[in-house]
Amino acid sequence: MLSIVRERLRQGHRTGKFPKVEPTLSDRFRGRPQLHSGLSPQQREQAVAACPFGALSQGEQGLRIDLGRCLFCADCPAAEQGALSFSGNYRLATRRAEDLCYSDEVYRLADALNERMLKLFGRSLKLRQVSAAGCNACEADLNVLNTLFFDLARFGIQFVASPRHADGLMITGPVSENMRSALLETYAAVPEPKLVIASGACAIAGGPFRGSEEVCNGVGDLLPVDLYIPGCPPHPITALDGLLRLLGRR
Amino acid sequence: MSGAQPVCLPVGGCLPLAELPRLDYERFSRLLREAVQGGARVVSYFARPETDGLTLYAVLLADGDGRIALLRTTLGESFSSLSPELPQLQLFEREIAEQYGVRPEGHPWLKPVRFHAGWTGAPDVWQREAGRHPLVGDMAYYRVAGDEIHEVAVGPVHAGVIEPGHFRFQCHGEEVLHLEISLGYQHRAIEKILRGGPHPATVYQMETAAGDTTIGHTWAYAQLLESLAGVQVPQRAQVIRAIGLELERLANHVGDVGALAGDVGFLPTSSFCGRLRGDYLNLSAEICGSRFGRGLVRPGGVSFDLEDARIATLQQRLKVLEPETCGAIDLCFDSPSVLARFEGIGTVSAQDATALGLVGVAARACGLARDLRQHLVPAVWTAAFAQPVLEEDGDVYARGNVRRREIVASLALLGYFLDQLPAGDTRVPVRELAADSLAVSCCEGWRGEVVHAAITDRDGRIDRYKIVDPSFHNWSGLALALRGQQISDFPLCNKSFNLSYCGFDL
């Protein structure tokens, strides 16, 4: 018993100060991409062709990026060509799929739920997590939110064991053909009104497996999504930031 | 070539296909049997349609000297199953049956593995409807009948934040008579979409083959391309990869010990380790910006260098983490109430582990010296790696204790690597791959060995790519560990293996 107390003293108090204090991330962390202006049409074309996941396209005002498709690759070929660079900005979550796309500085972060939903879920949100062919990175970094540093429960958010106890689904993975019906059945088991959160590039648009005949390219065509959290996997702070925005806490 | 002996290859080696004799099935199986009797084990076993017919490749590895032996033969519409004699082949043979519609005659447990349509349009071994996606989990499950026997079905959607899989327990009261594990829910067709590659997306698919083993799988992939391209990776890059690999091991092992403690209700270690695991992930992010090592390993080397200041930061943070980690973990291993729950639970005998071909932590917990770090190519390992960590009892305690001791060993390895980082380049270009060649690469990931094999076509494109995650071997070990246990001990046993679903399903 004494040794437990002694160890507890050594380990100290580790709960993080987020959201009151901004987190310190690695200087190599890759956050929201900034598109560079002044590229020739040919350079833009090259950049669009270079992304293996089709995250870039030609917009009216130059390049356009879709964060639902972006994997924030360390060796992003478009970045190597000078078309974009990664900032340290971890705030990425949006409410609508179209908000994930931008061509200038304006990026519309997630709004809070409407008044009725906030009244229901604002102080207590129970989520059922469904991994639908997620690679266990998204899952692991959502699990991390339960550890004492992030301490998700202090915000009234909790992962629960049954869809019957849940207010919504937190979905990861590109939704394999073999998980499709289990996902839809789990959704059906959640009582109304309910939320759907797509966490990670796979759940949003199929991620690295987009186009495989065995995946559905994410949740989009199957269920109505209320919150998109980009990243491969999203940093836990990105996910937490998104959840707090949804609940009107940021 | 007589084909009297298997063709040998060093770990990470490559061979022109023409040098590999095509044996008749009888000779192939005799040599395979002899090799296994001589102490080798099958690390990969896969088929490929060729002009001579469906060709079966066997990759064997002897743990003593780390030599890889290769055999190949041609299969007809059916072949005589070797699984009754060599249970370690049972999943490999089922996998081949599912992919190519050939029947291993006499297979004692012929069931689908991943529930996908066949790859060649050949008639389905299970007579499932052609032109439709097979129904996942649709197979004949093993049933026990009798008074008071009941069945418990769990999954695919589980209670925790984890991947999907289906578990069926045949129970008598609390006692589990048999556990059957049916997977395939995570299948993304990685091997199939790699044909004609490497494609621009391939390396990212390797990083997410099993996302918690990003470094392990990307290392194996990179090594494979390097050997096919005849490229030597600079020493400095090799050591940086090794640092990434050990950080991956540390994060996962520390997390696992915490999870084991949590499953027996010992919350101090569970909470401390949950936080510490994140700190090790953050060290990976310090190196490459990703907590899972995404972007670090690339064919030809690594894409991030470590400047002196960064090395100093890593060393400083490890110095703080080491005593905190050991303190948190020792607390649980010093508690009699925890040990009482760990000891004698979920035991796998060394004999069963050998027969099933278990690898990694689960094998070392049964006293089997299976750790490919003994034989990894870069010389950095031979200089720094002492001995595989072995335990004898094969129970939850042994698997936990292997992790505890490997955490200490990994910390020492990391210290050594950070201290001795050789100067030089971090990456060299990887150009054309050798045509019509076979390459095998291995890496000891945190769960166990990750083995990749590839065969190129005459244009030097990948024609067949085979991934074997350690979980492929080890799920059978978990099923066996549950026999005679209480069903309430399943979470604990499961945690002590902590296997990958997507690494198995691919």
JSON list of C-alpha atoms in Angstrom, two decimals, chain A residues 126-198:
[
{"chain": "A", "resi": 126, "resn": "LYS", "atom": "CA", "xyz": [-22.32, 9.07, -24.64]},
{"chain": "A", "resi": 127, "resn": "LEU", "atom": "CA", "xyz": [-20.72, 7.63, -27.74]},
{"chain": "A", "resi": 128, "resn": "ARG", "atom": "CA", "xyz": [-20.48, 4.09, -29.10]},
{"chain": "A", "resi": 129, "resn": "GLN", "atom": "CA", "xyz": [-17.29, 3.63, -31.06]},
{"chain": "A", "resi": 130, "resn": "VAL", "atom": "CA", "xyz": [-17.45, 1.42, -34.14]},
{"chain": "A", "resi": 131, "resn": "SER", "atom": "CA", "xyz": [-14.28, 0.44, -35.92]},
{"chain": "A", "resi": 132, "resn": "ALA", "atom": "CA", "xyz": [-15.18, -0.48, -39.47]},
{"chain": "A", "resi": 133, "resn": "ALA", "atom": "CA", "xyz": [-11.83, -1.66, -40.86]},
{"chain": "A", "resi": 134, "resn": "GLY", "atom": "CA", "xyz": [-9.88, 0.98, -38.96]},
{"chain": "A", "resi": 135, "resn": "CYS", "atom": "CA", "xyz": [-6.19, 0.11, -38.67]},
{"chain": "A", "resi": 136, "resn": "ASN", "atom": "CA", "xyz": [-6.17, 0.58, -34.86]},
{"chain": "A", "resi": 137, "resn": "ALA", "atom": "CA", "xyz": [-4.36, 3.92, -35.01]},
{"chain": "A", "resi": 138, "resn": "CYS", "atom": "CA", "xyz": [-7.58, 5.97, -34.99]},
{"chain": "A", "resi": 139, "resn": "GLU", "atom": "CA", "xyz": [-8.98, 3.61, -32.36]},
{"chain": "A", "resi": 140, "resn": "ALA", "atom": "CA", "xyz": [-5.88, 3.82, -30.18]},
{"chain": "A", "resi": 141, "resn": "ASP", "atom": "CA", "xyz": [-5.78, 7.60, -30.30]},
{"chain": "A", "resi": 142, "resn": "LEU", "atom": "CA", "xyz": [-9.45, 7.81, -29.37]},
{"chain": "A", "resi": 143, "resn": "ASN", "atom": "CA", "xyz": [-8.82, 5.42, -26.49]},
{"chain": "A", "resi": 144, "resn": "VAL", "atom": "CA", "xyz": [-6.09, 7.78, -25.36]},
{"chain": "A", "resi": 145, "resn": "LEU", "atom": "CA", "xyz": [-8.78, 10.37, -24.65]},
{"chain": "A", "resi": 146, "resn": "ASN", "atom": "CA", "xyz": [-9.75, 8.17, -21.69]},
{"chain": "A", "resi": 147, "resn": "THR", "atom": "CA", "xyz": [-6.29, 8.36, -20.14]},
{"chain": "A", "resi": 148, "resn": "LEU", "atom": "CA", "xyz": [-5.61, 10.74, -17.34]},
{"chain": "A", "resi": 149, "resn": "PHE", "atom": "CA", "xyz": [-3.88, 13.38, -19.45]},
{"chain": "A", "resi": 150, "resn": "PHE", "atom": "CA", "xyz": [-6.94, 14.04, -21.65]},
{"chain": "A", "resi": 151, "resn": "ASP", "atom": "CA", "xyz": [-9.50, 12.79, -19.14]},
{"chain": "A", "resi": 152, "resn": "LEU", "atom": "CA", "xyz": [-12.46, 12.93, -21.52]},
{"chain": "A", "resi": 153, "resn": "ALA", "atom": "CA", "xyz": [-14.96, 12.31, -18.73]},
{"chain": "A", "resi": 154, "resn": "ARG", "atom": "CA", "xyz": [-14.34, 15.76, -17.25]},
{"chain": "A", "resi": 155, "resn": "PHE", "atom": "CA", "xyz": [-16.19, 17.17, -20.28]},
{"chain": "A", "resi": 156, "resn": "GLY", "atom": "CA", "xyz": [-19.13, 14.84, -19.77]},
{"chain": "A", "resi": 157, "resn": "ILE", "atom": "CA", "xyz": [-18.16, 12.74, -22.80]},
{"chain": "A", "resi": 158, "resn": "GLN", "atom": "CA", "xyz": [-17.86, 8.99, -22.49]},
{"chain": "A", "resi": 159, "resn": "PHE", "atom": "CA", "xyz": [-17.47, 5.93, -24.68]},
{"chain": "A", "resi": 160, "resn": "VAL", "atom": "CA", "xyz": [-20.11, 3.38, -23.72]},
{"chain": "A", "resi": 161, "resn": "ALA", "atom": "CA", "xyz": [-20.29, -0.34, -24.28]},
{"chain": "A", "resi": 162, "resn": "SER", "atom": "CA", "xyz": [-23.67, -0.59, -26.00]},
{"chain": "A", "resi": 163, "resn": "PRO", "atom": "CA", "xyz": [-25.35, 1.39, -28.78]},
{"chain": "A", "resi": 164, "resn": "ARG", "atom": "CA", "xyz": [-28.51, 1.25, -26.65]},
{"chain": "A", "resi": 165, "resn": "HIS", "atom": "CA", "xyz": [-26.79, 3.44, -24.09]},
{"chain": "A", "resi": 166, "resn": "ALA", "atom": "CA", "xyz": [-25.35, 5.82, -26.67]},
{"chain": "A", "resi": 167, "resn": "ASP", "atom": "CA", "xyz": [-26.29, 9.20, -28.06]},
{"chain": "A", "resi": 168, "resn": "GLY", "atom": "CA", "xyz": [-24.30, 8.62, -31.20]},
{"chain": "A", "resi": 169, "resn": "LEU", "atom": "CA", "xyz": [-21.63, 6.70, -33.06]},
{"chain": "A", "resi": 170, "resn": "MET", "atom": "CA", "xyz": [-17.96, 7.55, -33.37]},
{"chain": "A", "resi": 171, "resn": "ILE", "atom": "CA", "xyz": [-16.89, 5.73, -36.52]},
{"chain": "A", "resi": 172, "resn": "THR", "atom": "CA", "xyz": [-13.37, 4.91, -37.65]},
{"chain": "A", "resi": 173, "resn": "GLY", "atom": "CA", "xyz": [-12.15, 3.03, -40.71]},
{"chain": "A", "resi": 174, "resn": "PRO", "atom": "CA", "xyz": [-13.10, 3.07, -44.41]},
{"chain": "A", "resi": 175, "resn": "VAL", "atom": "CA", "xyz": [-16.10, 0.75, -43.74]},
{"chain": "A", "resi": 176, "resn": "SER", "atom": "CA", "xyz": [-15.19, -2.59, -45.23]},
{"chain": "A", "resi": 177, "resn": "GLU", "atom": "CA", "xyz": [-17.79, -4.52, -47.16]},
{"chain": "A", "resi": 178, "resn": "ASN", "atom": "CA", "xyz": [-17.65, -7.01, -44.28]},
{"chain": "A", "resi": 179, "resn": "MET", "atom": "CA", "xyz": [-18.47, -4.37, -41.65]},
{"chain": "A", "resi": 180, "resn": "ARG", "atom": "CA", "xyz": [-21.16, -2.49, -43.52]},
{"chain": "A", "resi": 181, "resn": "SER", "atom": "CA", "xyz": [-24.19, -4.29, -42.15]},
{"chain": "A", "resi": 182, "resn": "ALA", "atom": "CA", "xyz": [-22.79, -4.47, -38.60]},
{"chain": "A", "resi": 183, "resn": "LEU", "atom": "CA", "xyz": [-22.27, -0.70, -38.74]},
{"chain": "A", "resi": 184, "resn": "LEU", "atom": "CA", "xyz": [-25.79, -0.04, -40.03]},
{"chain": "A", "resi": 185, "resn": "GLU", "atom": "CA", "xyz": [-27.28, -2.34, -37.41]},
{"chain": "A", "resi": 186, "resn": "THR", "atom": "CA", "xyz": [-25.35, -0.62, -34.66]},
{"chain": "A", "resi": 187, "resn": "TYR", "atom": "CA", "xyz": [-26.60, 2.74, -35.93]},
{"chain": "A", "resi": 188, "resn": "ALA", "atom": "CA", "xyz": [-30.15, 1.46, -35.94]},
{"chain": "A", "resi": 189, "resn": "ALA", "atom": "CA", "xyz": [-29.75, 0.35, -32.33]},
{"chain": "A", "resi": 190, "resn": "VAL", "atom": "CA", "xyz": [-28.93, 3.88, -31.11]},
{"chain": "A", "resi": 191, "resn": "PRO", "atom": "CA", "xyz": [-32.06, 5.68, -29.91]},
{"chain": "A", "resi": 192, "resn": "GLU", "atom": "CA", "xyz": [-33.14, 8.93, -31.66]},
{"chain": "A", "resi": 193, "resn": "PRO", "atom": "CA", "xyz": [-32.02, 11.66, -31.81]},
{"chain": "A", "resi": 194, "resn": "LYS", "atom": "CA", "xyz": [-28.49, 10.53, -32.53]},
{"chain": "A", "resi": 195, "resn": "LEU", "atom": "CA", "xyz": [-25.20, 11.82, -33.81]},
{"chain": "A", "resi": 196, "resn": "VAL", "atom": "CA", "xyz": [-22.64, 10.37, -36.20]},
{"chain": "A", "resi": 197, "resn": "ILE", "atom": "CA", "xyz": [-18.99, 11.34, -36.01]},
{"chain": "A", "resi": 198, "resn": "ALA", "atom": "CA", "xyz": [-16.56, 10.27, -38.72]}
]
